[in-house]
Coordinates of C-alpha atoms and ligand atoms in Angstrom, one line a residue:
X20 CA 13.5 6.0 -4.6
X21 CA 14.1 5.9 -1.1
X22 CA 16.9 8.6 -0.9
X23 CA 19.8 8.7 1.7
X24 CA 18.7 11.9 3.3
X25 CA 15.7 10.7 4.4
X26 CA 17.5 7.8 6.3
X27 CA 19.6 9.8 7.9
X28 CA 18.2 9.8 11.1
X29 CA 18.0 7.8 14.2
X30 CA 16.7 8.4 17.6
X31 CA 17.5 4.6 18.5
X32 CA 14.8 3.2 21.4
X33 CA 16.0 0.9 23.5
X34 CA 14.0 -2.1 24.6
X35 CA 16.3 -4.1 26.9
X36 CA 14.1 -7.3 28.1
X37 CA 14.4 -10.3 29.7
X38 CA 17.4 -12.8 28.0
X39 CA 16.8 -10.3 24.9
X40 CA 17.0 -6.8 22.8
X41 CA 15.2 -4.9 20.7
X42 CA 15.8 -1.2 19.2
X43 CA 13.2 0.6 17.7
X44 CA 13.6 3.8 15.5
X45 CA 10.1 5.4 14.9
X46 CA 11.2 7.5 11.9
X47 CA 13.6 5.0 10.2
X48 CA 11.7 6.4 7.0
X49 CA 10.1 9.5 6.9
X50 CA 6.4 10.0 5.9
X51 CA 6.6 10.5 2.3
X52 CA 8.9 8.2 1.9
X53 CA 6.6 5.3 3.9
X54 CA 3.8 6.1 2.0
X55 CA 5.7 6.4 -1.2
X56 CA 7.0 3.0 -0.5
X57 CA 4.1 1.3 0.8
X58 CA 2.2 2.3 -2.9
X59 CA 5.5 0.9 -4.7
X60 CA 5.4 -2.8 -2.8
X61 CA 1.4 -3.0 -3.0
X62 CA 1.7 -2.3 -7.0
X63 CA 4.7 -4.1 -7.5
X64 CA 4.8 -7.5 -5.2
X65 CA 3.9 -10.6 -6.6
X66 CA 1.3 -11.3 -3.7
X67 CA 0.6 -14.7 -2.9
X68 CA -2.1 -15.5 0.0
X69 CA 0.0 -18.7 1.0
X70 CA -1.6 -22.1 2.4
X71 CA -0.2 -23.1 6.3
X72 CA -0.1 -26.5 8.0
X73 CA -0.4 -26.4 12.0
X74 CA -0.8 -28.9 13.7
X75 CA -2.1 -31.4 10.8
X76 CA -4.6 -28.9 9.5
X77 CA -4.0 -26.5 6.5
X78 CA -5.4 -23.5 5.9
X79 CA -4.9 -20.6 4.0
X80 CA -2.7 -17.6 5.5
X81 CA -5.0 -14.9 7.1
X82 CA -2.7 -12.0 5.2
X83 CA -0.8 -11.8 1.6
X84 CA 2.9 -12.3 1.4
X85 CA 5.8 -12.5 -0.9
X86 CA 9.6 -14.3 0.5
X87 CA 11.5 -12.0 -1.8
X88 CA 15.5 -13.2 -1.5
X89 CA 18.9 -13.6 -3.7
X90 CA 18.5 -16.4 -6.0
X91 CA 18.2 -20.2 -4.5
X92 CA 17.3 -19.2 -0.8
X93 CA 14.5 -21.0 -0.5
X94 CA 12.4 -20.8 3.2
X95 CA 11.0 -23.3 4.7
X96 CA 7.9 -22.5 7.6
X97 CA 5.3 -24.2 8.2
X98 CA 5.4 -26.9 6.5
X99 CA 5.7 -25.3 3.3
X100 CA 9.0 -24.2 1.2
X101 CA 8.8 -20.5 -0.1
X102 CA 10.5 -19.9 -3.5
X103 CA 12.3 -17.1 -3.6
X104 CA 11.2 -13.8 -6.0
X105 CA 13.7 -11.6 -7.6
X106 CA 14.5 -8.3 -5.2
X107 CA 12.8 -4.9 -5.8
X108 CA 15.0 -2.5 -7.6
X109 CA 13.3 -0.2 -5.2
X110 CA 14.5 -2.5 -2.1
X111 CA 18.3 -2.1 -3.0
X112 CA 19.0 1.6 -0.9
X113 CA 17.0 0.2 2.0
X114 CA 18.2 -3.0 2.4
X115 CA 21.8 -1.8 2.5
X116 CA 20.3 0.9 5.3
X117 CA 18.3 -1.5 7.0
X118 CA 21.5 -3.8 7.1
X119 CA 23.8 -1.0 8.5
X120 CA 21.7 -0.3 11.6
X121 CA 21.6 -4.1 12.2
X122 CA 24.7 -5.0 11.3
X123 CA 23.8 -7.7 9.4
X124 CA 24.2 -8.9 5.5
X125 CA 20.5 -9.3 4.8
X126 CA 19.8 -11.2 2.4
X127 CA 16.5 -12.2 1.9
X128 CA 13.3 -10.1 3.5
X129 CA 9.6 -11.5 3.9
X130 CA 6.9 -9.2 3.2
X131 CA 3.4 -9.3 4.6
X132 CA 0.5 -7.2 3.5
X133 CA -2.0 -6.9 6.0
X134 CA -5.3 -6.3 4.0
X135 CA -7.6 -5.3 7.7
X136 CA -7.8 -6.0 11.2
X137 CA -9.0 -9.4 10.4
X138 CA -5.7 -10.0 8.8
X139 CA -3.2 -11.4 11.2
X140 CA 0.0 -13.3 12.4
X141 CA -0.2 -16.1 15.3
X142 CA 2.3 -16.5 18.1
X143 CA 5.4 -17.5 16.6
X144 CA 9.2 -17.0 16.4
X145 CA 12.0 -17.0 13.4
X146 CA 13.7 -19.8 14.3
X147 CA 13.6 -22.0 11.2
X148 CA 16.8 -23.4 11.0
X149 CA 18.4 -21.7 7.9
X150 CA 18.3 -18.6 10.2
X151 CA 20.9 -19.9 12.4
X152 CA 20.7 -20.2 16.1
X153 CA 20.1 -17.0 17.7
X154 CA 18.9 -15.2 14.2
X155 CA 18.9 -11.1 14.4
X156 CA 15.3 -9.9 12.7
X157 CA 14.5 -5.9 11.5
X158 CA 11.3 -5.0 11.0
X159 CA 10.0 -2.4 8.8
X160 CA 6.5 -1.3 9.1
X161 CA 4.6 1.1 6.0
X162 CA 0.9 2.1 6.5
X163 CA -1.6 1.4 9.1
X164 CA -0.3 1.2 12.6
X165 CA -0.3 -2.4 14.4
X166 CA 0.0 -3.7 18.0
X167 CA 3.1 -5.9 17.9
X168 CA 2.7 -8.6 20.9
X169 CA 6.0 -10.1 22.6
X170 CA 5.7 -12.7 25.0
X171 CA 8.5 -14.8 27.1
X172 CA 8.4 -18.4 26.8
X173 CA 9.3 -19.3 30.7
X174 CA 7.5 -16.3 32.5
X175 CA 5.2 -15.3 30.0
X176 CA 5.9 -11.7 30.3
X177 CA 4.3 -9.5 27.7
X178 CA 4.9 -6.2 26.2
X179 CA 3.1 -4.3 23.1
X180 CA 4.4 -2.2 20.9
X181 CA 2.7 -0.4 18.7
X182 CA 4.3 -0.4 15.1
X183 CA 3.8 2.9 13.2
X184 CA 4.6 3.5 9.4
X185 CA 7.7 4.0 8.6
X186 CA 9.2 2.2 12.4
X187 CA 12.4 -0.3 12.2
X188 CA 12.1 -2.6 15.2
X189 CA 15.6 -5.2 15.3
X190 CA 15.0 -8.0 17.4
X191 CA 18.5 -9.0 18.5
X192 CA 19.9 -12.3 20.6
X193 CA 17.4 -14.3 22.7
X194 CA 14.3 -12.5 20.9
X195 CA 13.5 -15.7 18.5
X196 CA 15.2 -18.3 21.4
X197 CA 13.3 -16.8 24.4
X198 CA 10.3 -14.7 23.1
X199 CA 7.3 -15.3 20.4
X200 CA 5.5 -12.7 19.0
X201 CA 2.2 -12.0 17.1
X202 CA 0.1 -9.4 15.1
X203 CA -2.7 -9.6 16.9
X204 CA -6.8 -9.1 14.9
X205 CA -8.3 -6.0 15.6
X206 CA -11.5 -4.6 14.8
X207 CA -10.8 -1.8 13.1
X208 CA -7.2 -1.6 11.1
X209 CA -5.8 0.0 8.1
X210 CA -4.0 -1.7 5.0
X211 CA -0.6 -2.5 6.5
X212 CA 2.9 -3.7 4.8
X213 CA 5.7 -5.2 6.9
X214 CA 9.1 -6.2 6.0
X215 CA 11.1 -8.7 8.1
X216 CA 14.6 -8.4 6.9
X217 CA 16.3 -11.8 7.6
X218 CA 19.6 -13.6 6.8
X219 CA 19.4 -17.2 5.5
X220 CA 22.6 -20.0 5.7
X221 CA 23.1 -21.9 2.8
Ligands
AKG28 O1 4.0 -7.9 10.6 C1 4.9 -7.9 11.5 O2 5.2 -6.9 12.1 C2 5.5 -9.2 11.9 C3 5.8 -10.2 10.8 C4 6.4 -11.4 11.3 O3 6.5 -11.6 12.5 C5 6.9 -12.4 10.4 O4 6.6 -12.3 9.2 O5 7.5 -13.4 10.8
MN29 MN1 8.0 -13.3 12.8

């Protein structure tokens, strides 16, 4: 579905921050193709609106989601161990391109469907163990645009990026050891898929 032409691309951005990296290609998918695939995962996805525990208090996740992986990678985060569904058919083509520019052997991705701006995603970072160490995380955004918020753990530097359909941002080394990030609420936001293509030890 997603054909090869239209990943041919990139004008590669270059974020180069403190202890870490990020790239970010704004047309990693052209428009017909976002939109195209942002209809596929929104009719297709198994959506589940998951329940989190922080801090001895659970509550249910402010978007949908779906840990979609090869069979018996489990995730665990927040307190709660993700089952893994069966890969897309339509993921295959991207996962593979989203895998070259990274350089990494993704296998698992998990996908978050933000219904509004009152849909969201706290301060975090990937660092659950079965991500290894210093874990390299792309990004694929389809729909609405989004501010993405980084902040550094020791100075508590921040930068915003705004995430546009169709955008691959990689965070690279020292992004989930030295940074968090978060999808901030907004007032006013449009329906918005994200993939964050990860790779889990077993
Ligand atoms: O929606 C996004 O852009 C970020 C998602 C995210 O950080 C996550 O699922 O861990
Ligand atoms: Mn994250």
């Amino acid at each position: 579905m997603v054909t090869q032409s239209s990943l041919f691309t990139p004008e590669i951005e270059l974020l180069e921050l403190l202890d870490g990296k990020c790239t970010f290609v704004r047309e990693f998918l052209n428009s017909k193709d976002s939109i195209r695939l942002y209809e596929t995962m929104l009719d297709k996805v198994p959506w589940t609106q998951d329940k989190l525990t922080l801090y001895g208090k659970t509550h249910l996740a402010p978007r949908m989601s779906c840990w979609m992986a090869d069979a018996n990678l489990s995730y665990r985060y927040s307190n709660m161990t993700m089952q893994p569904t069966p890969w897309l058919a339509e993921l295959k083509e991207l996962t593979h391109a989203v895998g070259t520019q990274a350089g990494v052997d993704f296998n698992s991705v998990l996908v978050n469907h933000y219904r509004n701006g009152q849909d969201s995603n706290g301060w975090h970072a990937d660092n659950e163990p079965e991500l290894g160490p210093d874990p390299i995380v792309a990004s694929l955004s389809l729909g609405g645009t989004r501010d993405f918020r980084l902040r550094h753990n020791a100075s508590k530097k921040t930068h915003t990026l705004a995430l546009t359909s169709g955008s691959l941002l990689i965070m690279y080394s020292g992004m989930q050891t030295h940074w968090q990030h978060t999808i901030p609420k907004r007032a006013h936001a449009e329906s918005r898929i994200n993939l964050t293509f990860r790779y889990i030890y077993s």
